[in-house]
Amino acid sequence: MKVLNADIMNAKEPLEKILQLPLPVKAALQVAKFANKLEDEWRVIENVRQGLIKKYGKTNGDQISVDHKSKEWG
């Protein structure tokens, strides 16, 4: 099964909410293991994303932004 980086990024918040629910022990353990696997991938994706923002972004005061109309956007 192919999973996109966007799918991993979008799954982070819902998984954190699921982990807060009172689940049976077996289900809670499975969800926690899955969340840990995704956390490793999320860190890698986030580091690459931040690097690309620094490389292609333009500094506006204290913030860096990338114009979505630029050729580097997509």
Backbone as CSV, one residue per row, in Angstrom:
resi,resn,N_x,N_y,N_z,CA_x,CA_y,CA_z,C_x,C_y,C_z
1,MET,0.840,-1.178,0.000,0.000,0.000,0.000,0.884,1.240,0.000
2,LYS,0.561,2.171,-0.876,1.330,3.395,-0.986,0.679,4.473,-0.122
3,VAL,1.476,5.110,0.725,0.986,6.181,1.587,1.740,7.453,1.226
4,LEU,0.998,8.508,0.987,1.610,9.787,0.643,2.079,10.514,1.897
5,ASN,3.071,11.369,1.730,3.546,12.171,2.857,2.422,13.018,3.429
6,ALA,1.554,13.522,2.568,0.421,14.329,3.033,-0.499,13.508,3.926
7,ASP,-0.663,12.222,3.618,-1.497,11.354,4.455,-0.907,11.222,5.855
8,ILE,0.405,11.091,5.924,1.072,10.978,7.223,0.923,12.274,8.007
9,MET,1.126,13.395,7.330,0.996,14.693,8.007,-0.430,14.919,8.503
10,ASN,-1.419,14.523,7.696,-2.817,14.731,8.060,-3.304,13.757,9.126
11,ALA,-2.607,12.644,9.331,-3.029,11.649,10.314,-2.550,11.969,11.722
12,LYS,-1.605,12.860,11.867,-0.999,13.131,13.179,-2.019,13.604,14.212
13,GLU,-2.755,14.648,13.898,-3.701,15.213,14.862,-4.841,14.241,15.208
14,PRO,-5.480,13.592,14.225,-6.530,12.632,14.583,-6.018,11.473,15.438
15,LEU,-4.802,11.002,15.160,-4.239,9.921,15.978,-4.016,10.368,17.415
16,GLU,-3.568,11.606,17.594,-3.376,12.124,18.947,-4.705,12.185,19.692
17,LYS,-5.778,12.524,18.989,-7.104,12.553,19.613,-7.572,11.147,19.978
18,ILE,-7.309,10.182,19.092,-7.698,8.799,19.366,-6.957,8.268,20.580
19,LEU,-5.689,8.637,20.720,-4.902,8.170,21.866,-5.453,8.685,23.191
20,GLN,-6.210,9.771,23.162,-6.789,10.328,24.389,-8.086,9.625,24.790
21,LEU,-8.650,8.823,23.882,-9.906,8.132,24.166,-9.671,6.939,25.084
22,PRO,-10.666,6.602,25.897,-10.547,5.405,26.740,-10.795,4.149,25.898
23,LEU,-9.732,3.530,25.449,-9.821,2.347,24.596,-9.470,1.096,25.390
24,PRO,-9.929,-0.072,24.920,-9.461,-1.321,25.528,-7.939,-1.419,25.385
25,VAL,-7.323,-2.158,26.262,-5.864,-2.226,26.326,-5.253,-2.636,24.985
26,LYS,-5.779,-3.689,24.369,-5.205,-4.180,23.120,-5.309,-3.124,22.016
27,ALA,-6.449,-2.499,21.901,-6.638,-1.470,20.873,-5.747,-0.264,21.149
28,ALA,-5.652,0.143,22.409,-4.819,1.293,22.768,-3.357,1.020,22.439
29,LEU,-2.904,-0.190,22.688,-1.523,-0.558,22.389,-1.262,-0.538,20.883
30,GLN,-2.192,-1.067,20.106,-2.029,-1.073,18.653,-2.004,0.342,18.089
31,VAL,-2.890,1.188,18.576,-2.928,2.576,18.107,-1.636,3.291,18.504
32,ALA,-1.151,3.048,19.715,0.081,3.691,20.178,1.283,3.253,19.336
33,LYS,1.367,1.972,19.005,2.461,1.483,18.164,2.404,2.115,16.778
34,PHE,1.206,2.195,16.226,1.032,2.802,14.909,1.414,4.277,14.946
35,ALA,1.004,4.975,15.996,1.328,6.398,16.137,2.839,6.600,16.246
36,ASN,3.528,5.710,16.954,4.987,5.819,17.075,5.680,5.626,15.731
37,LYS,5.190,4.686,14.920,5.771,4.485,13.593,5.577,5.726,12.730
38,LEU,4.392,6.299,12.797,4.120,7.499,12.014,4.906,8.691,12.531
39,GLU,5.162,8.742,13.818,5.910,9.860,14.409,7.315,9.942,13.815
40,ASP,7.959,8.794,13.635,9.293,8.782,13.026,9.245,9.342,11.608
41,GLU,8.264,8.893,10.838,8.113,9.385,9.468,7.762,10.866,9.460
42,TRP,6.893,11.277,10.375,6.482,12.674,10.447,7.688,13.583,10.690
43,ARG,8.586,13.175,11.568,9.780,13.985,11.850,10.630,14.175,10.597
44,VAL,10.825,13.102,9.847,11.622,13.181,8.621,10.952,14.118,7.621
45,ILE,9.657,13.944,7.419,8.918,14.790,6.474,8.990,16.248,6.909
46,GLU,8.802,16.500,8.188,8.811,17.874,8.701,10.194,18.510,8.544
47,ASN,11.258,17.754,8.790,12.615,18.286,8.617,12.888,18.651,7.162
48,VAL,12.472,17.792,6.245,12.653,18.079,4.821,11.823,19.293,4.429
49,ARG,10.592,19.364,4.911,9.710,20.489,4.600,10.318,21.804,5.074
50,GLN,10.834,21.819,6.299,11.455,23.028,6.834,12.685,23.426,6.017
51,GLY,13.470,22.429,5.598,14.638,22.714,4.769,14.254,23.324,3.426
52,LEU,13.192,22.810,2.825,12.727,23.360,1.548,12.193,24.777,1.712
53,ILE,11.513,25.027,2.817,11.008,26.380,3.080,12.177,27.347,3.218
54,LYS,13.216,26.939,3.939,14.389,27.809,4.096,15.106,28.027,2.767
55,LYS,15.149,26.976,1.940,15.857,27.070,0.666,15.111,27.945,-0.336
56,TYR,13.818,27.755,-0.452,13.057,28.441,-1.495,12.230,29.615,-0.990
57,GLY,12.133,29.782,0.319,11.299,30.845,0.858,11.971,32.197,0.833
58,LYS,11.154,33.202,0.994,11.646,34.578,1.078,11.377,35.088,2.479
59,THR,12.359,35.780,3.037,12.242,36.292,4.395,11.438,37.587,4.393
60,ASN,10.427,37.619,5.243,9.611,38.818,5.454,9.684,39.153,6.942
61,GLY,10.672,39.928,7.322,10.848,40.213,8.745,11.333,38.974,9.461
62,ASP,10.535,38.482,10.407,10.893,37.285,11.172,10.343,36.009,10.550
63,GLN,9.538,36.130,9.510,8.889,34.968,8.917,9.458,34.657,7.545
64,ILE,9.347,33.393,7.175,9.746,32.946,5.846,8.483,32.456,5.149
65,SER,8.295,32.873,3.910,7.120,32.419,3.165,7.534,31.997,1.763
66,VAL,6.737,31.102,1.186,6.947,30.655,-0.180,5.692,31.026,-0.953
67,ASP,5.863,31.779,-2.022,4.733,32.192,-2.850,4.191,30.975,-3.588
68,HIS,2.912,30.678,-3.405,2.342,29.484,-4.027,2.243,29.604,-5.547
69,LYS,2.482,30.775,-6.090,2.472,30.953,-7.543,3.861,30.769,-8.153
70,SER,4.882,30.647,-7.314,6.242,30.501,-7.834,6.456,29.098,-8.392
71,LYS,7.456,28.947,-9.252,7.725,27.644,-9.860,8.225,26.633,-8.827
72,GLU,8.789,27.099,-7.714,9.277,26.197,-6.678,8.146,25.575,-5.863
73,TRP,6.947,26.141,-5.949,5.819,25.675,-5.127,5.450,24.238,-5.458
74,GLY,5.382,23.870,-6.668,4.884,22.538,-6.913,5.338,21.928,-8.144
